[in-house]
mmCIF file of C-alpha atoms in Angstrom:
data_model
loop_
_atom_site.group_PDB
_atom_site.id
_atom_site.type_symbol
_atom_site.label_atom_id
_atom_site.label_comp_id
_atom_site.label_asym_id
_atom_site.label_seq_id
_atom_site.Cartn_x
_atom_site.Cartn_y
_atom_site.Cartn_z
ATOM 1 C CA MET A 1 3.864 25.709 9.737
ATOM 2 C CA ASN A 2 6.395 25.499 6.911
ATOM 3 C CA VAL A 3 8.027 22.493 8.571
ATOM 4 C CA PHE A 4 4.625 20.832 9.063
ATOM 5 C CA LEU A 5 3.736 21.390 5.385
ATOM 6 C CA GLY A 6 7.111 19.903 4.496
ATOM 7 C CA TYR A 7 6.205 16.699 6.347
ATOM 8 C CA ILE A 8 2.813 16.589 4.574
ATOM 9 C CA PHE A 9 4.709 16.814 1.282
ATOM 10 C CA LEU A 10 7.021 14.052 2.520
ATOM 11 C CA GLY A 11 3.964 11.853 3.124
ATOM 12 C CA LEU A 12 2.725 12.577 -0.406
ATOM 13 C CA SER A 13 6.157 11.754 -1.828
ATOM 14 C CA LEU A 14 6.351 8.487 0.126
ATOM 15 C CA ALA A 15 2.961 7.321 -1.172
ATOM 16 C CA ALA A 16 3.488 8.340 -4.815
ATOM 17 C CA PRO A 17 5.889 5.652 -6.172
ATOM 18 C CA ILE A 18 3.996 2.981 -8.115
ATOM 19 C CA GLY A 19 3.879 -0.307 -6.218
ATOM 20 C CA PRO A 20 1.449 -3.144 -5.510
ATOM 21 C CA VAL A 21 -0.956 -0.979 -3.494
ATOM 22 C CA ASN A 22 -1.153 1.817 -6.077
ATOM 23 C CA ALA A 23 -1.664 -0.724 -8.873
ATOM 24 C CA ALA A 24 -4.427 -2.479 -6.927
ATOM 25 C CA GLN A 25 -6.031 0.822 -5.951
ATOM 26 C CA MET A 26 -6.103 1.974 -9.570
ATOM 27 C CA ASP A 27 -7.737 -1.304 -10.595
ATOM 28 C CA LYS A 28 -10.258 -1.110 -7.734
ATOM 29 C CA GLY A 29 -11.250 2.454 -8.626
ATOM 30 C CA ILE A 30 -11.728 1.543 -12.282
ATOM 31 C CA LYS A 31 -13.878 -1.463 -11.418
ATOM 32 C CA SER A 32 -15.848 -0.364 -8.383
ATOM 33 C CA GLY A 33 -15.545 3.405 -8.001
ATOM 34 C CA PHE A 34 -14.124 5.991 -5.620
ATOM 35 C CA VAL A 35 -15.267 4.606 -2.251
ATOM 36 C CA GLN A 36 -13.875 1.098 -2.836
ATOM 37 C CA ALA A 37 -10.511 2.455 -4.037
ATOM 38 C CA TRP A 38 -10.373 4.852 -1.075
ATOM 39 C CA LEU A 39 -11.104 2.030 1.380
ATOM 40 C CA LEU A 40 -8.362 -0.144 -0.150
ATOM 41 C CA GLY A 41 -5.922 2.743 0.266
ATOM 42 C CA LEU A 42 -7.180 3.303 3.809
ATOM 43 C CA GLY A 43 -6.402 -0.335 4.625
ATOM 44 C CA ALA A 44 -2.858 0.141 3.314
ATOM 45 C CA LEU A 45 -2.579 3.377 5.316
ATOM 46 C CA THR A 46 -3.578 1.503 8.492
ATOM 47 C CA ALA A 47 -0.719 -0.938 7.884
ATOM 48 C CA ASP A 48 1.654 2.007 7.325
ATOM 49 C CA ILE A 49 0.626 3.530 10.662
ATOM 50 C CA ILE A 50 1.228 0.195 12.401
ATOM 51 C CA TYR A 51 4.743 0.082 10.935
ATOM 52 C CA MET A 52 5.345 3.668 12.007
ATOM 53 C CA LEU A 53 4.400 2.648 15.551
ATOM 54 C CA THR A 54 6.696 -0.405 15.434
ATOM 55 C CA VAL A 55 9.595 1.803 14.347
ATOM 56 C CA TYR A 56 8.726 4.313 17.092
ATOM 57 C CA LEU A 57 8.536 1.590 19.756
ATOM 58 C CA GLY A 58 11.659 -0.182 18.530
ATOM 59 C CA VAL A 59 9.827 -3.439 17.769
ATOM 60 C CA VAL A 60 11.173 -3.408 14.211
ATOM 61 C CA LYS A 61 14.465 -4.995 15.343
ATOM 62 C CA TYR A 62 12.601 -8.299 15.801
ATOM 63 C CA LEU A 63 11.374 -8.089 12.206
ATOM 64 C CA GLU A 64 14.932 -7.787 10.899
ATOM 65 C CA THR A 65 15.844 -11.419 11.685
ATOM 66 C CA PRO A 66 16.394 -13.610 8.560
ATOM 67 C CA PHE A 67 13.553 -15.977 9.515
ATOM 68 C CA MET A 68 10.991 -13.182 9.926
ATOM 69 C CA GLN A 69 12.130 -11.449 6.741
ATOM 70 C CA SER A 70 11.854 -14.711 4.799
ATOM 71 C CA PHE A 71 8.388 -15.344 6.252
ATOM 72 C CA LEU A 72 7.219 -11.832 5.347
ATOM 73 C CA TRP A 73 8.577 -12.053 1.792
ATOM 74 C CA LEU A 74 6.785 -15.377 1.217
ATOM 75 C CA PHE A 75 3.581 -14.160 2.888
ATOM 76 C CA GLY A 76 3.671 -11.117 0.601
ATOM 77 C CA PHE A 77 4.193 -13.452 -2.363
ATOM 78 C CA PHE A 78 0.988 -15.381 -1.600
ATOM 79 C CA VAL A 79 -1.075 -12.227 -0.931
ATOM 80 C CA LEU A 80 0.029 -10.522 -4.167
ATOM 81 C CA LEU A 81 -0.223 -13.710 -6.252
ATOM 82 C CA TYR A 82 -3.796 -14.299 -5.068
ATOM 83 C CA THR A 83 -4.756 -10.648 -5.664
ATOM 84 C CA GLY A 84 -3.144 -10.623 -9.127
ATOM 85 C CA ILE A 85 -4.865 -13.830 -10.249
ATOM 86 C CA GLU A 86 -8.218 -12.612 -8.878
ATOM 87 C CA THR A 87 -7.750 -9.288 -10.703
ATOM 88 C CA ILE A 88 -7.097 -11.064 -14.028
ATOM 89 C CA PHE A 89 -10.066 -13.421 -13.627
ATOM 90 C CA ASN A 90 -12.366 -10.510 -12.738
ATOM 91 C CA SER A 91 -11.118 -8.230 -15.524
ATOM 92 C CA GLY A 92 -14.028 -9.277 -17.767
ATOM 93 C CA LYS A 93 -16.603 -8.427 -15.090
ATOM 94 C CA ILE A 94 -16.112 -4.674 -14.966
ATOM 95 C CA MET A 95 -19.664 -3.892 -16.065
ATOM 96 C CA MET A 96 -21.059 -6.178 -13.361
ATOM 97 C CA ASP A 97 -18.764 -4.584 -10.759
ATOM 98 C CA ARG A 98 -20.085 -1.162 -11.774
ATOM 99 C CA ARG A 99 -23.534 -2.218 -10.672
ATOM 100 C CA GLU A 100 -22.722 -4.237 -7.565
ATOM 101 C CA GLY A 101 -19.185 -3.534 -6.333
ATOM 102 C CA ASP A 102 -17.254 -5.339 -3.619
ATOM 103 C CA SER A 103 -17.940 -4.925 0.067
ATOM 104 C CA GLY A 104 -16.101 -2.049 1.720
ATOM 105 C CA LEU A 105 -14.638 -4.383 4.337
ATOM 106 C CA LYS A 106 -13.148 -6.657 1.661
ATOM 107 C CA SER A 107 -11.469 -3.678 -0.040
ATOM 108 C CA PHE A 108 -10.098 -2.416 3.293
ATOM 109 C CA ILE A 109 -8.736 -5.842 4.309
ATOM 110 C CA SER A 110 -7.219 -6.359 0.842
ATOM 111 C CA GLY A 111 -5.283 -3.083 1.091
ATOM 112 C CA PHE A 112 -4.253 -3.789 4.676
ATOM 113 C CA PHE A 113 -2.823 -7.254 3.983
ATOM 114 C CA MET A 114 -1.170 -6.094 0.762
ATOM 115 C CA SER A 115 0.736 -3.425 2.674
ATOM 116 C CA ILE A 116 1.368 -5.253 5.983
ATOM 117 C CA SER A 117 2.789 -8.281 4.107
ATOM 118 C CA ASN A 118 5.222 -6.190 2.059
ATOM 119 C CA PRO A 119 8.754 -6.453 3.544
ATOM 120 C CA LEU A 120 9.739 -3.391 1.523
ATOM 121 C CA THR A 121 7.255 -1.440 3.654
ATOM 122 C CA ILE A 122 9.193 -2.428 6.775
ATOM 123 C CA LEU A 123 12.535 -1.393 5.280
ATOM 124 C CA PHE A 124 10.889 1.711 3.836
ATOM 125 C CA TRP A 125 9.522 2.948 7.157
ATOM 126 C CA LEU A 126 12.642 1.880 9.028
ATOM 127 C CA GLY A 127 14.771 4.018 6.725
ATOM 128 C CA ILE A 128 12.447 6.995 6.222
ATOM 129 C CA TYR A 129 10.550 7.246 9.493
ATOM 130 C CA GLY A 130 13.583 6.081 11.471
ATOM 131 C CA SER A 131 15.560 9.022 10.130
ATOM 132 C CA VAL A 132 12.641 11.385 10.821
ATOM 133 C CA LEU A 133 12.543 10.119 14.425
ATOM 134 C CA ALA A 134 16.272 10.611 14.852
ATOM 135 C CA LYS A 135 16.220 14.122 13.389
ATOM 136 C CA THR A 136 13.107 15.274 15.255
ATOM 137 C CA ALA A 137 14.144 13.724 18.578
ATOM 138 C CA SER A 138 17.489 15.524 18.430
ATOM 139 C CA SER A 139 15.962 18.910 17.538
ATOM 140 C CA TYR A 140 12.464 18.970 19.031
ATOM 141 C CA GLY A 141 10.303 17.431 21.753
ATOM 142 C CA THR A 142 7.650 14.701 21.793
ATOM 143 C CA GLY A 143 4.890 17.160 20.849
ATOM 144 C CA GLU A 144 6.623 18.140 17.629
ATOM 145 C CA LEU A 145 7.365 14.480 16.870
ATOM 146 C CA VAL A 146 3.646 13.620 17.121
ATOM 147 C CA LEU A 147 2.733 16.674 15.022
ATOM 148 C CA TYR A 148 5.210 15.883 12.248
ATOM 149 C CA SER A 149 4.198 12.216 12.259
ATOM 150 C CA PHE A 150 0.608 13.363 11.776
ATOM 151 C CA GLY A 151 1.830 15.516 8.873
ATOM 152 C CA ILE A 152 3.265 12.423 7.166
ATOM 153 C CA ILE A 153 0.008 10.512 7.751
ATOM 154 C CA LEU A 154 -2.009 13.449 6.384
ATOM 155 C CA GLY A 155 0.116 13.366 3.224
ATOM 156 C CA LEU A 156 -0.594 9.639 2.855
ATOM 157 C CA ILE A 157 -4.338 10.290 3.292
ATOM 158 C CA LEU A 158 -4.289 13.015 0.613
ATOM 159 C CA TRP A 159 -2.548 10.672 -1.829
ATOM 160 C CA ASP A 160 -5.115 7.963 -1.076
ATOM 161 C CA ILE A 161 -7.931 10.382 -1.988
ATOM 162 C CA VAL A 162 -6.118 11.545 -5.157
ATOM 163 C CA MET A 163 -5.536 7.956 -6.354
ATOM 164 C CA ALA A 164 -9.163 6.990 -5.664
ATOM 165 C CA ALA A 165 -10.422 10.092 -7.511
ATOM 166 C CA ILE A 166 -8.167 9.538 -10.542
ATOM 167 C CA SER A 167 -8.974 5.836 -10.876
ATOM 168 C CA SER A 168 -12.736 6.334 -10.473
ATOM 169 C CA SER A 169 -12.609 9.143 -13.085
ATOM 170 C CA PHE A 170 -10.951 6.761 -15.557
ATOM 171 C CA ARG A 171 -13.819 4.387 -14.910
ATOM 172 C CA ASN A 172 -16.307 6.919 -16.281
ATOM 173 C CA LEU A 173 -14.165 8.130 -19.200
ATOM 174 C CA LEU A 174 -12.712 4.947 -20.714
ATOM 175 C CA THR A 175 -14.400 2.234 -22.762
ATOM 176 C CA THR A 176 -15.120 -1.181 -21.248
ATOM 177 C CA ARG A 177 -12.545 -2.853 -23.514
ATOM 178 C CA LEU A 178 -9.816 -0.435 -22.424
ATOM 179 C CA LEU A 179 -10.820 -0.791 -18.772
ATOM 180 C CA THR A 180 -10.520 -4.570 -19.144
ATOM 181 C CA LEU A 181 -7.039 -4.176 -20.664
ATOM 182 C CA ILE A 182 -5.922 -1.895 -17.799
ATOM 183 C CA SER A 183 -7.282 -4.425 -15.308
ATOM 184 C CA LEU A 184 -5.333 -7.235 -17.004
ATOM 185 C CA ILE A 185 -2.123 -5.177 -16.937
ATOM 186 C CA SER A 186 -2.727 -4.392 -13.258
ATOM 187 C CA GLY A 187 -3.181 -8.107 -12.468
ATOM 188 C CA ILE A 188 -0.022 -9.050 -14.369
ATOM 189 C CA SER A 189 1.964 -6.345 -12.544
ATOM 190 C CA LEU A 190 0.751 -7.682 -9.183
ATOM 191 C CA ILE A 191 1.852 -11.195 -10.172
ATOM 192 C CA GLY A 192 5.210 -9.724 -11.214
ATOM 193 C CA PHE A 193 5.604 -8.154 -7.760
ATOM 194 C CA ALA A 194 4.575 -11.494 -6.222
ATOM 195 C CA LEU A 195 7.273 -13.403 -8.135
ATOM 196 C CA TYR A 196 9.873 -10.871 -7.018
ATOM 197 C CA PHE A 197 8.749 -11.268 -3.389
ATOM 198 C CA GLY A 198 8.810 -15.059 -3.711
ATOM 199 C CA TYR A 199 12.324 -14.987 -5.140
ATOM 200 C CA GLN A 200 13.585 -12.774 -2.304
ATOM 201 C CA GLY A 201 11.899 -14.981 0.301
ATOM 202 C CA LEU A 202 13.353 -18.209 -1.103
ATOM 203 C CA LYS A 203 16.785 -16.625 -1.364
ATOM 204 C CA LEU A 204 16.714 -15.733 2.321
ATOM 205 C CA PHE A 205 15.195 -19.088 3.264
ATOM 206 C CA ILE A 206 17.835 -21.088 1.361
#
């Protein structure tokens, strides 16, 4: 049980660093509430699980080729650039979003594509989950490997709920002007991530 709890904590630790998904989830919770932010995080979690499976099945070696890495960097650039620009343009519509909100499917797909198109996610899971696979496979059986993998996923789910709860709480506590400012900062940070992705993709491509 202690080992299982350790893997849950590992999942929490893996999800905690601020990146494009956390920034977008915070913005979504502020604008549209808990459910929309949770669904965006759930979309990102689905992409994480897919990458865990690719690492487990050994498919990740095909994603390590320069062409595929360049393609993924540039795809991530377009996804984040679009999301960042949309966030900035919608920053003045927070009151309207409070009444209507986005569709749950749109939030889910947004989180999924933001995570699946992030090459850092591939390297991240290759390094972290790859080492977990190696350690667990050498010490335990397949049953324990599945259990500990579920522990990591459970940690990611808990972080998703925490982020959605925090961001939706801010929505009720902060003034509209401050919410708009936070949304603008979130959009700018997403564009910053996009430019970094674009630079890395062009560098590999050239």
